[in-house]
Short mmCIF file of C-alpha atoms in Angstrom, two decimals:
data_model
loop_
_atom_site.label_atom_id
_atom_site.label_comp_id
_atom_site.label_asym_id
_atom_site.label_seq_id
_atom_site.Cartn_x
_atom_site.Cartn_y
_atom_site.Cartn_z
CA MET A 17 -5.30 -18.71 -4.14
CA ALA A 18 -5.28 -17.48 -7.76
CA LEU A 19 -5.82 -13.89 -8.68
CA LEU A 20 -9.13 -12.98 -10.08
CA PRO A 21 -9.24 -12.02 -13.68
CA TYR A 22 -9.06 -8.39 -14.62
CA SER A 23 -12.50 -8.61 -16.33
CA GLY A 24 -14.07 -9.61 -12.95
CA CYS A 25 -12.87 -6.43 -11.27
CA ILE A 26 -15.39 -3.56 -10.36
CA VAL A 27 -14.62 -0.42 -12.26
CA LEU A 28 -15.51 2.67 -10.30
CA CYS A 29 -15.55 6.29 -11.23
CA ALA A 30 -14.62 5.51 -14.95
CA THR A 31 -16.13 8.75 -16.22
CA ILE A 32 -15.93 10.91 -13.14
CA PHE A 33 -12.10 10.79 -13.09
CA LEU A 34 -11.52 11.03 -16.73
CA PHE A 35 -10.19 14.53 -16.06
CA PHE A 36 -9.78 15.14 -12.40
CA THR A 37 -7.34 17.19 -10.53
CA LEU A 38 -6.44 17.02 -6.87
CA SER A 39 -4.63 19.65 -4.83
CA SER A 40 -3.60 19.81 -1.27
CA SER A 41 -1.49 21.82 1.16
CA MET A 42 1.32 19.42 0.56
CA SER A 43 1.06 19.43 -3.18
CA GLN A 44 2.46 22.00 -5.70
CA ALA A 45 1.83 20.20 -8.97
CA GLU A 46 -1.52 19.30 -10.74
CA LEU A 47 -2.05 15.68 -11.85
CA ASP A 48 -4.06 14.75 -14.95
CA ALA A 49 -5.62 11.41 -15.90
CA HIS A 50 -4.75 12.28 -19.55
CA TYR A 51 -1.06 13.33 -18.93
CA TYR A 52 0.58 10.80 -21.25
CA ASP A 53 -2.28 10.68 -23.91
CA LYS A 54 -0.12 12.40 -26.56
CA THR A 55 3.44 11.60 -25.38
CA CYS A 56 3.04 7.93 -24.46
CA PRO A 57 -0.53 6.63 -25.06
CA GLN A 58 0.60 3.10 -24.65
CA ALA A 59 2.08 3.65 -21.14
CA GLU A 60 -0.74 2.13 -19.08
CA ASN A 61 -1.05 -1.00 -21.21
CA ILE A 62 2.81 -1.54 -21.03
CA ILE A 63 2.59 -1.21 -17.09
CA SER A 64 -0.51 -3.31 -16.73
CA ASP A 65 0.89 -6.14 -18.92
CA THR A 66 4.16 -6.16 -16.84
CA VAL A 67 2.27 -6.28 -13.60
CA LEU A 68 -0.06 -9.05 -14.88
CA SER A 69 2.77 -11.26 -15.99
CA ALA A 70 4.70 -10.77 -12.68
CA SER A 71 1.65 -11.50 -10.63
CA LYS A 72 1.02 -14.68 -12.45
CA PHE A 73 4.65 -15.73 -11.78
CA ASP A 74 4.59 -14.65 -8.14
CA PRO A 75 1.24 -14.31 -6.18
CA LYS A 76 2.93 -12.06 -3.66
CA VAL A 77 3.52 -9.20 -6.14
CA PRO A 78 0.06 -7.59 -5.74
CA ALA A 79 0.45 -7.10 -1.92
CA ARG A 80 4.12 -5.89 -2.25
CA ILE A 81 3.34 -3.33 -4.96
CA LEU A 82 0.39 -1.85 -3.00
CA ARG A 83 2.64 -1.64 0.11
CA MET A 84 5.37 -0.06 -2.00
CA PHE A 85 3.00 2.71 -3.18
CA PHE A 86 1.91 3.46 0.55
CA HIS A 87 5.58 3.44 1.70
CA ASP A 88 6.74 5.69 -1.04
CA CYS A 89 4.11 8.27 -0.63
CA PHE A 90 4.39 8.31 3.12
CA ILE A 91 8.17 9.42 3.28
CA ARG A 92 8.85 12.20 0.81
CA GLY A 93 5.59 12.10 -1.03
CA CYS A 94 4.86 10.00 -4.11
CA ASP A 95 8.20 10.61 -5.78
CA ALA A 96 9.63 6.96 -6.27
CA SER A 97 12.37 7.62 -3.69
CA ILE A 98 11.65 4.06 -2.49
CA LEU A 99 13.13 2.72 -5.79
CA LEU A 100 16.50 4.37 -5.50
CA ASP A 101 19.45 2.06 -4.74
CA SER A 102 21.83 2.63 -1.77
CA THR A 103 25.27 3.97 -2.52
CA PRO A 104 28.53 3.76 -0.58
CA LYS A 105 27.71 7.16 0.98
CA ASN A 106 23.99 6.71 1.53
CA LEU A 107 21.61 3.88 2.77
CA ALA A 108 18.41 4.45 0.76
CA GLU A 109 14.76 3.88 1.70
CA LYS A 110 14.50 0.50 0.18
CA ASP A 111 17.17 -0.75 2.71
CA GLY A 112 15.25 0.74 5.62
CA PRO A 113 13.81 -2.13 8.03
CA PRO A 114 10.24 -1.51 7.03
CA ASN A 115 10.93 -2.00 3.41
CA LEU A 116 13.20 -5.03 3.48
CA SER A 117 10.23 -7.24 2.81
CA VAL A 118 8.69 -5.17 -0.04
CA HIS A 119 10.96 -6.91 -2.57
CA SER A 120 9.09 -6.62 -5.86
CA PHE A 121 10.97 -3.52 -7.14
CA TYR A 122 11.97 -5.53 -10.17
CA VAL A 123 8.49 -5.16 -11.57
CA ILE A 124 8.61 -1.50 -11.64
CA ASP A 125 12.21 -1.76 -13.15
CA GLU A 126 10.98 -4.00 -15.87
CA ALA A 127 8.00 -1.78 -16.80
CA LYS A 128 10.45 1.26 -16.86
CA THR A 129 12.80 -0.64 -19.30
CA LYS A 130 9.89 -1.25 -21.60
CA LEU A 131 8.68 2.33 -21.38
CA GLU A 132 12.14 3.74 -22.13
CA LYS A 133 12.12 1.71 -25.38
CA ALA A 134 8.59 2.86 -26.33
CA CYS A 135 8.73 6.52 -25.01
CA PRO A 136 12.13 7.50 -23.94
CA HIS A 137 12.47 9.87 -20.96
CA THR A 138 8.71 10.39 -20.68
CA VAL A 139 7.03 8.35 -17.94
CA SER A 140 8.09 8.97 -14.36
CA CYS A 141 8.98 6.04 -12.08
CA ALA A 142 6.62 7.65 -9.56
CA ASP A 143 3.68 7.33 -12.05
CA ILE A 144 4.66 3.71 -12.78
CA ILE A 145 4.26 2.89 -9.01
CA ALA A 146 0.88 4.70 -8.94
CA ILE A 147 -0.51 2.90 -11.99
CA ALA A 148 0.95 -0.54 -10.80
CA ALA A 149 -0.78 -0.08 -7.43
CA ARG A 150 -4.17 0.53 -9.19
CA ASP A 151 -3.60 -2.60 -11.29
CA VAL A 152 -2.74 -5.00 -8.44
CA VAL A 153 -5.85 -3.89 -6.69
CA ALA A 154 -8.00 -4.52 -9.84
CA LEU A 155 -6.21 -7.76 -10.57
CA SER A 156 -6.99 -9.08 -7.05
CA GLY A 157 -10.73 -8.47 -7.42
CA GLY A 158 -10.90 -4.87 -6.02
CA PRO A 159 -12.01 -1.61 -7.82
CA SER A 160 -10.19 0.12 -10.67
CA TRP A 161 -9.87 3.89 -11.33
CA ASN A 162 -8.30 6.32 -13.66
CA VAL A 163 -4.88 7.10 -12.17
CA LEU A 164 -3.93 10.88 -12.04
CA LYS A 165 -0.39 11.24 -13.53
CA GLY A 166 2.24 13.75 -14.00
CA ARG A 167 4.44 13.12 -10.82
CA LYS A 168 8.20 13.74 -10.90
CA ASP A 169 10.86 11.49 -9.44
CA GLY A 170 12.72 12.64 -6.41
CA ARG A 171 16.52 12.72 -5.98
CA VAL A 172 16.76 12.04 -2.31
CA SER A 173 16.18 8.75 -0.49
CA LYS A 174 17.29 8.05 3.07
CA ALA A 175 16.68 4.71 4.99
CA SER A 176 16.64 6.71 8.27
CA GLU A 177 13.34 8.37 7.23
CA THR A 178 11.49 5.05 7.18
CA VAL A 179 11.00 5.32 10.92
CA ASN A 180 8.14 7.76 10.03
CA LEU A 181 6.07 4.84 8.47
CA PRO A 182 3.09 3.81 10.60
CA ALA A 183 4.19 0.89 12.69
CA PRO A 184 1.91 -2.09 13.36
CA THR A 185 1.92 -1.24 17.08
CA LEU A 186 0.55 2.24 16.84
CA ASN A 187 -2.66 3.19 18.47
CA VAL A 188 -5.55 5.22 16.92
CA ASN A 189 -4.31 8.62 18.11
CA GLN A 190 -0.87 7.94 16.66
CA LEU A 191 -2.33 6.67 13.46
CA ILE A 192 -4.42 9.78 13.16
CA LYS A 193 -1.48 12.13 13.61
CA SER A 194 0.68 10.10 11.12
CA PHE A 195 -1.93 10.32 8.43
CA ALA A 196 -2.87 13.94 9.15
CA LYS A 197 0.78 14.97 8.53
CA ARG A 198 0.19 13.74 4.91
CA GLY A 199 -3.04 15.65 4.56
CA LEU A 200 -5.16 12.52 5.07
CA GLY A 201 -8.28 12.30 7.35
CA VAL A 202 -9.61 9.75 9.80
CA LYS A 203 -11.75 8.17 7.08
CA ASP A 204 -8.70 8.00 4.82
CA MET A 205 -6.70 6.23 7.41
CA VAL A 206 -9.31 3.49 8.07
CA THR A 207 -9.97 3.14 4.45
CA LEU A 208 -6.31 2.76 3.40
CA SER A 209 -5.66 0.38 6.23
CA GLY A 210 -8.00 -1.84 4.23
CA GLY A 211 -4.89 -2.47 2.04
CA HIS A 212 -4.11 -5.03 4.58
CA THR A 213 -6.74 -7.34 2.92
CA LEU A 214 -3.82 -8.42 0.72
CA GLY A 215 -0.68 -10.02 1.94
CA PHE A 216 1.21 -11.81 4.75
CA SER A 217 3.23 -10.73 7.79
CA HIS A 218 6.08 -12.29 9.65
CA CYS A 219 5.82 -13.03 13.32
CA SER A 220 7.92 -10.20 14.40
CA SER A 221 5.07 -7.69 13.51
CA PHE A 222 2.57 -9.22 15.93
CA GLN A 223 4.05 -11.87 18.16
CA ALA A 224 4.10 -9.44 21.16
CA ARG A 225 0.28 -9.79 21.16
CA VAL A 226 0.44 -13.47 22.08
CA HIS A 227 3.51 -13.71 24.24
CA ASN A 228 3.86 -11.81 27.53
CA PHE A 229 1.52 -9.11 26.27
CA SER A 230 1.32 -7.29 29.57
CA LEU A 231 1.77 -7.86 33.46
CA LEU A 232 -1.96 -8.71 33.58
CA HIS A 233 -2.48 -10.63 30.31
CA ALA A 234 -0.11 -13.18 28.57
CA ILE A 235 -2.27 -12.65 25.44
CA ASP A 236 -3.77 -9.42 24.11
CA PRO A 237 -7.44 -9.62 25.45
CA SER A 238 -8.83 -7.90 22.43
CA LEU A 239 -7.87 -11.01 20.23
CA ASN A 240 -10.36 -13.74 19.49
CA THR A 241 -9.20 -16.74 21.60
CA GLU A 242 -9.26 -19.22 18.80
CA PHE A 243 -7.28 -16.82 16.53
CA ALA A 244 -4.85 -16.19 19.30
CA LEU A 245 -4.05 -19.88 19.75
CA ASP A 246 -3.54 -20.09 15.96
CA LEU A 247 -0.99 -17.30 16.03
CA ILE A 248 0.71 -19.00 19.00
CA ARG A 249 0.98 -22.27 17.02
CA LYS A 250 2.46 -20.52 14.02
CA CYS A 251 4.67 -18.13 16.05
CA PRO A 252 5.92 -19.93 19.16
CA LYS A 253 7.77 -18.05 21.83
CA VAL A 254 10.97 -19.70 20.68
CA ASN A 255 10.63 -19.36 16.98
CA THR A 256 13.35 -20.91 14.69
CA ASN A 257 11.58 -20.42 11.43
CA PRO A 258 12.30 -16.90 9.96
CA ASN A 259 9.59 -17.29 7.31
CA ALA A 260 6.88 -18.06 9.87
CA GLY A 261 3.87 -15.70 9.93
CA HIS A 262 0.16 -15.19 9.21
CA PHE A 263 -1.93 -13.92 6.41
CA LEU A 264 -3.47 -10.54 6.99
CA ASP A 265 -7.00 -11.84 6.46
CA SER A 266 -8.75 -15.03 5.51
CA THR A 267 -8.83 -14.15 1.82
CA SER A 268 -5.35 -12.78 1.49
CA SER A 269 -4.94 -12.88 -2.23
CA VAL A 270 -8.35 -11.26 -2.87
CA PHE A 271 -8.94 -7.53 -2.43
CA ASP A 272 -12.29 -7.51 -0.54
CA ASN A 273 -13.74 -6.23 2.67
CA ASP A 274 -12.86 -9.38 4.71
CA TYR A 275 -10.21 -7.42 6.55
CA TYR A 276 -13.01 -5.44 8.25
CA ARG A 277 -15.11 -8.43 8.90
CA GLN A 278 -12.17 -10.03 10.64
CA LEU A 279 -11.57 -6.78 12.71
CA VAL A 280 -15.21 -6.80 14.27
CA VAL A 281 -14.69 -10.37 15.46
CA GLY A 282 -11.24 -9.85 17.14
CA LYS A 283 -9.17 -11.31 14.30
CA GLY A 284 -7.04 -8.28 13.31
CA LEU A 285 -3.48 -9.36 13.06
CA PHE A 286 -1.73 -6.08 14.05
CA SER A 287 -2.56 -4.26 17.27
CA SER A 288 -2.87 -1.07 15.02
CA ASP A 289 -5.64 -2.86 12.94
CA GLU A 290 -7.51 -4.03 16.09
CA SER A 291 -7.29 -0.50 17.67
CA LEU A 292 -9.62 0.64 14.84
CA VAL A 293 -12.42 -1.15 16.43
CA GLY A 294 -11.80 0.00 20.00
CA ASP A 295 -12.11 3.65 19.33
CA GLN A 296 -15.48 5.38 18.60
CA ARG A 297 -13.93 7.64 15.98
CA THR A 298 -13.06 4.63 13.74
CA ARG A 299 -15.24 1.85 14.77
CA TRP A 300 -18.34 3.01 12.91
CA ILE A 301 -16.26 3.09 9.69
CA VAL A 302 -14.85 -0.35 10.27
CA GLU A 303 -18.45 -1.70 10.76
CA ALA A 304 -19.85 0.11 7.71
CA PHE A 305 -17.12 -1.31 5.46
CA ALA A 306 -17.54 -4.77 7.06
CA LYS A 307 -21.19 -4.64 5.97
CA ASP A 308 -20.81 -3.05 2.51
CA GLN A 309 -18.01 -4.05 0.32
CA GLY A 310 -19.22 -1.51 -2.37
CA LEU A 311 -19.00 1.32 0.10
CA PHE A 312 -15.35 0.34 0.97
CA PHE A 313 -14.43 0.12 -2.65
CA GLY A 314 -15.79 3.64 -3.46
CA GLU A 315 -13.95 5.15 -0.47
CA PHE A 316 -10.77 3.22 -1.30
CA VAL A 317 -10.65 4.78 -4.71
CA ALA A 318 -11.18 8.30 -3.25
CA SER A 319 -8.51 7.78 -0.63
CA MET A 320 -6.00 6.23 -3.11
CA LEU A 321 -6.41 9.41 -5.33
CA LYS A 322 -5.68 11.51 -2.25
CA LEU A 323 -2.75 9.53 -1.23
CA GLY A 324 -1.33 9.63 -4.79
CA ASN A 325 -1.36 13.49 -4.46
CA VAL A 326 0.75 13.63 -1.37
CA GLY A 327 3.96 15.59 -1.78
CA VAL A 328 3.56 15.85 -5.65
CA SER A 329 5.78 18.74 -6.88
CA GLU A 330 6.90 20.34 -10.01
CA ASN A 331 10.52 19.90 -8.79
CA GLY A 332 12.18 16.62 -9.85
CA GLU A 333 13.03 14.66 -12.81
CA VAL A 334 11.92 11.70 -14.96
CA ARG A 335 14.54 9.14 -14.27
CA LEU A 336 15.94 7.02 -17.01
CA ASN A 337 16.67 4.18 -14.55
CA CYS A 338 14.42 3.91 -11.44
CA LYS A 339 17.24 2.71 -9.35
CA VAL A 340 19.47 5.80 -9.81
CA VAL A 341 19.09 9.58 -10.13
CA ASN A 342 19.93 10.96 -13.67
#
């Protein structure tokens, strides 16, 4: 499926967030939509052009960059620690098991190279990820927003800490606790889960739902029967294809509310996704988003702004190369 043109995107909060500052208990620095207006006014255009070119070349880029933003912010806050390369003495986040399939780090590196030529030592790698995440959502048909900027890049990255990323097997209680540690509420959790409207998953993340699920059920009873049979065909018990898997929803290259529509009919790919329908604290949000895409888009913008403020600190640097500390 081709990506929708940028002109077809719904632009939300264009004036509301022109100058908007977020703060939380986890944040020490204030972000500003106008942060680079004087020091690098062409920054967003450079990043957007790079993301657009990469997405045309590889349709997997949007889902991977959106996932990159989530995974970066969830570990040490939004500090681009996910971009640092491993060294002989340290295995970095990007080489942690949950990040091995993120891949598209080269897009951020390419944008950084261009920015260093245009505005040396000015735009942080953390801000590039945040802007790129907005761009891939908009390019895929979702909302756009004014990204708050001014993050600094972290100097620490440990693969061992990726165990703290929400796993696809978590239940609602575990998800709520995980998001709460980042200052994000129940609605934020359900809303940001909607990022699963983009992308693909390999069998390993969900095959336990269709093979020997429990002593009583071979298949997860919450799954739609036809959908479960489709998963079994694509991911047989003895699977010799390492690339086998399934798209996260039926419109996997378009950012829309189809993810929620699939959940309410038992077609959520991950057990963590389907659990959102089985809990009264979250089901009403899923149903509301399934009925109203505009409502989902508006809440997604708000939650992305909150996520983008997690762990933001005055301490840090602006890396010259996103792969290594200065």
